[in-house]
mmCIF file of C-alpha atoms in Angstrom:
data_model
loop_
_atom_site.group_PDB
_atom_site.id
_atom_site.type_symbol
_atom_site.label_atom_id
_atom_site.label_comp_id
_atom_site.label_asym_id
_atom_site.label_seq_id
_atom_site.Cartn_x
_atom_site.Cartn_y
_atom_site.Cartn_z
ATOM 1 C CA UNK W 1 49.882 -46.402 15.090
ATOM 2 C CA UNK W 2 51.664 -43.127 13.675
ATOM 3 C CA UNK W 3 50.092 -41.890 10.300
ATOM 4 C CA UNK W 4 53.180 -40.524 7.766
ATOM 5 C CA UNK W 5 51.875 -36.124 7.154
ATOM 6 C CA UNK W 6 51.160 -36.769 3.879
ATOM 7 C CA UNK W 7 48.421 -39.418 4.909
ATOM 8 C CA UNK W 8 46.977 -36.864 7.527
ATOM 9 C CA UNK W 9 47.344 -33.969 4.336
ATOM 10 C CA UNK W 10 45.584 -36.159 1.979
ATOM 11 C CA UNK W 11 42.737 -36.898 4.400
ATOM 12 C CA UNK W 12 42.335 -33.463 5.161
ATOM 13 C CA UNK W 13 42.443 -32.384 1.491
ATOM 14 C CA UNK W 14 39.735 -35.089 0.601
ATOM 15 C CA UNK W 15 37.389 -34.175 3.410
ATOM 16 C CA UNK W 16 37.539 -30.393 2.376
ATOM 17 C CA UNK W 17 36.975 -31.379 -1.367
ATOM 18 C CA UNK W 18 33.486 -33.324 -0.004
ATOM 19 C CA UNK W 19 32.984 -30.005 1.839
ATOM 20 C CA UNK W 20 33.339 -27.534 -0.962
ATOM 21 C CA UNK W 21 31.513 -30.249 -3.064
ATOM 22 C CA UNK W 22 28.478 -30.503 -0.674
ATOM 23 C CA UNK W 23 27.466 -26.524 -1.111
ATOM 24 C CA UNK W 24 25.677 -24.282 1.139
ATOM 25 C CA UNK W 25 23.007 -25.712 3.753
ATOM 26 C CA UNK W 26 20.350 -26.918 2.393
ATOM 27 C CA UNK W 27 18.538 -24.330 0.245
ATOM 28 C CA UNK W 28 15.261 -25.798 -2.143
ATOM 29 C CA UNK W 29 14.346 -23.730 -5.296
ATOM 30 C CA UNK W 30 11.466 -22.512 -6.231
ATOM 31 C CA UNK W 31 8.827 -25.602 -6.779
ATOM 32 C CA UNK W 32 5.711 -26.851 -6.898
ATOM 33 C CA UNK W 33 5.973 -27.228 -3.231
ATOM 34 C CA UNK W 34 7.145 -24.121 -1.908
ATOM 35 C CA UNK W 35 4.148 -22.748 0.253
ATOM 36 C CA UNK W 36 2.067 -19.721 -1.089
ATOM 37 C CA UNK W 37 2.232 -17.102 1.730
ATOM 38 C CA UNK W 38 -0.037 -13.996 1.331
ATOM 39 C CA UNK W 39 -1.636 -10.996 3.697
ATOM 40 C CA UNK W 40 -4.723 -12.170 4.883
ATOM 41 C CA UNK W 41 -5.519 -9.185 6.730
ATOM 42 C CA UNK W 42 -4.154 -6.256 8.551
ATOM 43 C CA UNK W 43 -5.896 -6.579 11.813
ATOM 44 C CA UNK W 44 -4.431 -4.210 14.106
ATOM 45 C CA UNK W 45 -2.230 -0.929 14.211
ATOM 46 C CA UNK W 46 -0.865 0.918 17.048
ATOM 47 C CA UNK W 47 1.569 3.673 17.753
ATOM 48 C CA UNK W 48 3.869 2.760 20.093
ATOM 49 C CA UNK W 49 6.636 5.750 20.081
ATOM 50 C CA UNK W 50 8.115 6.274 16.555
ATOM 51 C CA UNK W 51 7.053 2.634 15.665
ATOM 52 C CA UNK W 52 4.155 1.273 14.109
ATOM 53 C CA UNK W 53 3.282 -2.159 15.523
ATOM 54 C CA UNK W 54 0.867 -4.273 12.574
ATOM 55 C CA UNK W 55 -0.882 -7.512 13.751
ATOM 56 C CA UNK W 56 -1.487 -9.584 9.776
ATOM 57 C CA UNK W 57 -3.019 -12.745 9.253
ATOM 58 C CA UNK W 58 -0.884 -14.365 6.782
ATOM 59 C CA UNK W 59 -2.627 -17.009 4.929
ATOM 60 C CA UNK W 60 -0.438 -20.492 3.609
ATOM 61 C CA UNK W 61 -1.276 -22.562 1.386
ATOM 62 C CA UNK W 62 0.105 -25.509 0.813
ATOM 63 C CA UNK W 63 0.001 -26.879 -3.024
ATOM 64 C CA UNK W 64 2.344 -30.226 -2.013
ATOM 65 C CA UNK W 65 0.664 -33.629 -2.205
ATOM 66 C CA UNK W 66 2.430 -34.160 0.808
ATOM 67 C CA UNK W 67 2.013 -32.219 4.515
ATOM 68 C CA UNK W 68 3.913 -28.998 4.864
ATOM 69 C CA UNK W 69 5.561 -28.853 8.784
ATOM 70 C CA UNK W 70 6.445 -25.171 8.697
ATOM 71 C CA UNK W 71 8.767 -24.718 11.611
ATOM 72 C CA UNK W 72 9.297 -21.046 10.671
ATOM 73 C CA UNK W 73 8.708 -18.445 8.531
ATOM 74 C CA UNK W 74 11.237 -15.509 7.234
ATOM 75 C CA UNK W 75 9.921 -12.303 5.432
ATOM 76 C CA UNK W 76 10.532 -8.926 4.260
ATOM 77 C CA UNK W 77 7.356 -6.821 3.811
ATOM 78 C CA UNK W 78 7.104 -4.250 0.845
ATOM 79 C CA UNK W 79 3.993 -1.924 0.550
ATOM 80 C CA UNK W 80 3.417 0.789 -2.067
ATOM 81 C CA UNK W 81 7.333 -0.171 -3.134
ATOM 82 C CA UNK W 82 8.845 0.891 -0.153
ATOM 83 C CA UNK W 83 10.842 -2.011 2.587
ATOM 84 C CA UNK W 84 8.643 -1.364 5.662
ATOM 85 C CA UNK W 85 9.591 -4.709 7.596
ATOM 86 C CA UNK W 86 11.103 -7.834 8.801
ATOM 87 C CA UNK W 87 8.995 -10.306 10.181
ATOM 88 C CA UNK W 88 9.738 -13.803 11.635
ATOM 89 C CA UNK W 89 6.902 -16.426 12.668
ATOM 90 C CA UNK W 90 7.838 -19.280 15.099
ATOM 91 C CA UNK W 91 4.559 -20.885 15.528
ATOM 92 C CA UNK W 92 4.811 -24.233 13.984
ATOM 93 C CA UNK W 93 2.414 -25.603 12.012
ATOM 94 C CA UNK W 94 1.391 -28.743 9.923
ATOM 95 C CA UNK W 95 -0.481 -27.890 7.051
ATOM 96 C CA UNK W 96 -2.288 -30.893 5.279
ATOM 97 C CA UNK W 97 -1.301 -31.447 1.339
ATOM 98 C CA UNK W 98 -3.443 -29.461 -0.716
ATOM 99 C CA UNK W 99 -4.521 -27.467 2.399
ATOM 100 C CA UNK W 100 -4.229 -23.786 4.219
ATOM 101 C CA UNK W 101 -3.554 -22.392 7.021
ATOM 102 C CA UNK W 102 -3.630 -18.738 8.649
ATOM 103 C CA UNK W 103 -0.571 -17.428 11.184
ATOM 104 C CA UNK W 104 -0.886 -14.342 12.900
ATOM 105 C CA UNK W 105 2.347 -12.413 13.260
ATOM 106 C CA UNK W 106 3.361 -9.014 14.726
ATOM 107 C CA UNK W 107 5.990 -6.717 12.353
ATOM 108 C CA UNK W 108 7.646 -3.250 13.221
ATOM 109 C CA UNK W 109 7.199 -0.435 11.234
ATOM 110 C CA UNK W 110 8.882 2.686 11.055
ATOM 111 C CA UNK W 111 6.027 5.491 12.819
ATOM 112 C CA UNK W 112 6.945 7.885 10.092
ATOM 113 C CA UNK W 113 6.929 5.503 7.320
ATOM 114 C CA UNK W 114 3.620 4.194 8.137
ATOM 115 C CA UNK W 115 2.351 7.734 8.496
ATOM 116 C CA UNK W 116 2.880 8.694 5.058
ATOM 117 C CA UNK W 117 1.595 5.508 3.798
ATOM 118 C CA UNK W 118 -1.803 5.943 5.282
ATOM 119 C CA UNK W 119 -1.966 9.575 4.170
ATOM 120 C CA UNK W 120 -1.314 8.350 1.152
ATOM 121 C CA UNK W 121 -4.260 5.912 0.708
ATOM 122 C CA UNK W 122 -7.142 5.550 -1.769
ATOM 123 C CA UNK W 123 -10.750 6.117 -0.381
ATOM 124 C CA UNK W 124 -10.958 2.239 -0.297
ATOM 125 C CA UNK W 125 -7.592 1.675 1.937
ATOM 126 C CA UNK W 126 -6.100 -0.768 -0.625
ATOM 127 C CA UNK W 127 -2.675 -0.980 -1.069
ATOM 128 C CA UNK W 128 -0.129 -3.050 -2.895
ATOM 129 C CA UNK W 129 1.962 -5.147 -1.153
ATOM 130 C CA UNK W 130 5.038 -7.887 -1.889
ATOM 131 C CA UNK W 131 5.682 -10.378 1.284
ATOM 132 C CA UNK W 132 9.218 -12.584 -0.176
ATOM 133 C CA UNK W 133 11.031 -14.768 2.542
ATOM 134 C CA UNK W 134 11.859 -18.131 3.276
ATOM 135 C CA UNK W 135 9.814 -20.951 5.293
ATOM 136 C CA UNK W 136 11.622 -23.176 7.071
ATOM 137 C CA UNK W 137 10.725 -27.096 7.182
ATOM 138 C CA UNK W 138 10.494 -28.985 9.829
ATOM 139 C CA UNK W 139 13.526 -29.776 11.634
ATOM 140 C CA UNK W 140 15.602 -30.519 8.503
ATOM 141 C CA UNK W 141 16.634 -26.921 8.412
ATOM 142 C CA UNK W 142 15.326 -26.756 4.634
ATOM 143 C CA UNK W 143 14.398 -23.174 3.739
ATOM 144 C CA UNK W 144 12.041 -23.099 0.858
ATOM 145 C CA UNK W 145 11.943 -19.712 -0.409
ATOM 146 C CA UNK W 146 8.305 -18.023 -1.185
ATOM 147 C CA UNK W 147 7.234 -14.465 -3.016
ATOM 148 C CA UNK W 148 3.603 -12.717 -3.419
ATOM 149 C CA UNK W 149 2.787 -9.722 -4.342
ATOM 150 C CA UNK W 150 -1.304 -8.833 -3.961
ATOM 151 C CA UNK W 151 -2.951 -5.577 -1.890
ATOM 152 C CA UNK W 152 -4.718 -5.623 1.446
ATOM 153 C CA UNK W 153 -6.507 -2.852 3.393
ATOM 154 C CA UNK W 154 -4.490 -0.629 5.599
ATOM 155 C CA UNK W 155 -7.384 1.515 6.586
ATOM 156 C CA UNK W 156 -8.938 0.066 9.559
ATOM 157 C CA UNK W 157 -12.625 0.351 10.276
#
């Protein structure tokens, strides 16, 4: 059977109105739920070249009453107010409702950068940091997006 254009038009038309309709991929707001990602620790720095290489321990917490599979985690990496780096975690983990958990991950930072920073530190090493990104749930693809500012040590004993 031959559909008339105008049927094929109107499908077309209805299916791209659903589209437009559906929005972006999924993409939660802020909640309740959204895990509460922080530096645990700086554990590690090394010069490799022009490039600072920083093993943290973040710490997540999850506040949910329900468990958190964390598939992924996305984040840009602020300390003293400057964008030092981009960071990506792939180790999934299940943390329990109510629960934490800690992650180590490896960033890249500029040599330079990270030069002046530690030249620049107080006698206690603190500095101030902001960690924002996105945490990616299970394998629904949901990113629930996270921010914390806080300060962590940089001067390594």
């Amino acid at each position: 059977m031959r559909w008339p254009m105008r049927v094929w038009r109107a499908l077309l038309l209805a299916l791209m109105g659903a589209l437009l309709l559906a929005g972006p991929p999924a993409q939660a707001q802020p909640s309740g739920s959204a895990p509460e990602v922080s530096i645990r620790s700086v554990d590690s720095m090394a010069l490799r070249g022009t490039t600072a290489i920083l093993d943290l321990t973040l710490d997540i917490r999850n506040p949910g009453g329900l468990a958190l599979p964390l598939q992924k985690l996305r984040f840009q990496l602020q300390f003293n107010g400057l964008d030092v780096a981009q960071g990506v975690s792939t180790a999934p983990v299940t943390i329990p409702a109510q629960q934490q958990a800690q992650v180590p991950v490896q960033v890249s930072v500029d040599g330079p950068t990270m030069l002046s920073l530690i030249a620049s530190l107080p006698p206690d090493g603190m500095v101030p940091y902001v960690i924002t990104g996105t945490a990616e749930i299970g394998q629904t693809m949901l990113q629930i997006p996270f921010t914390h500012s806080g300060a962590v040590q940089l001067a390594l004993q």
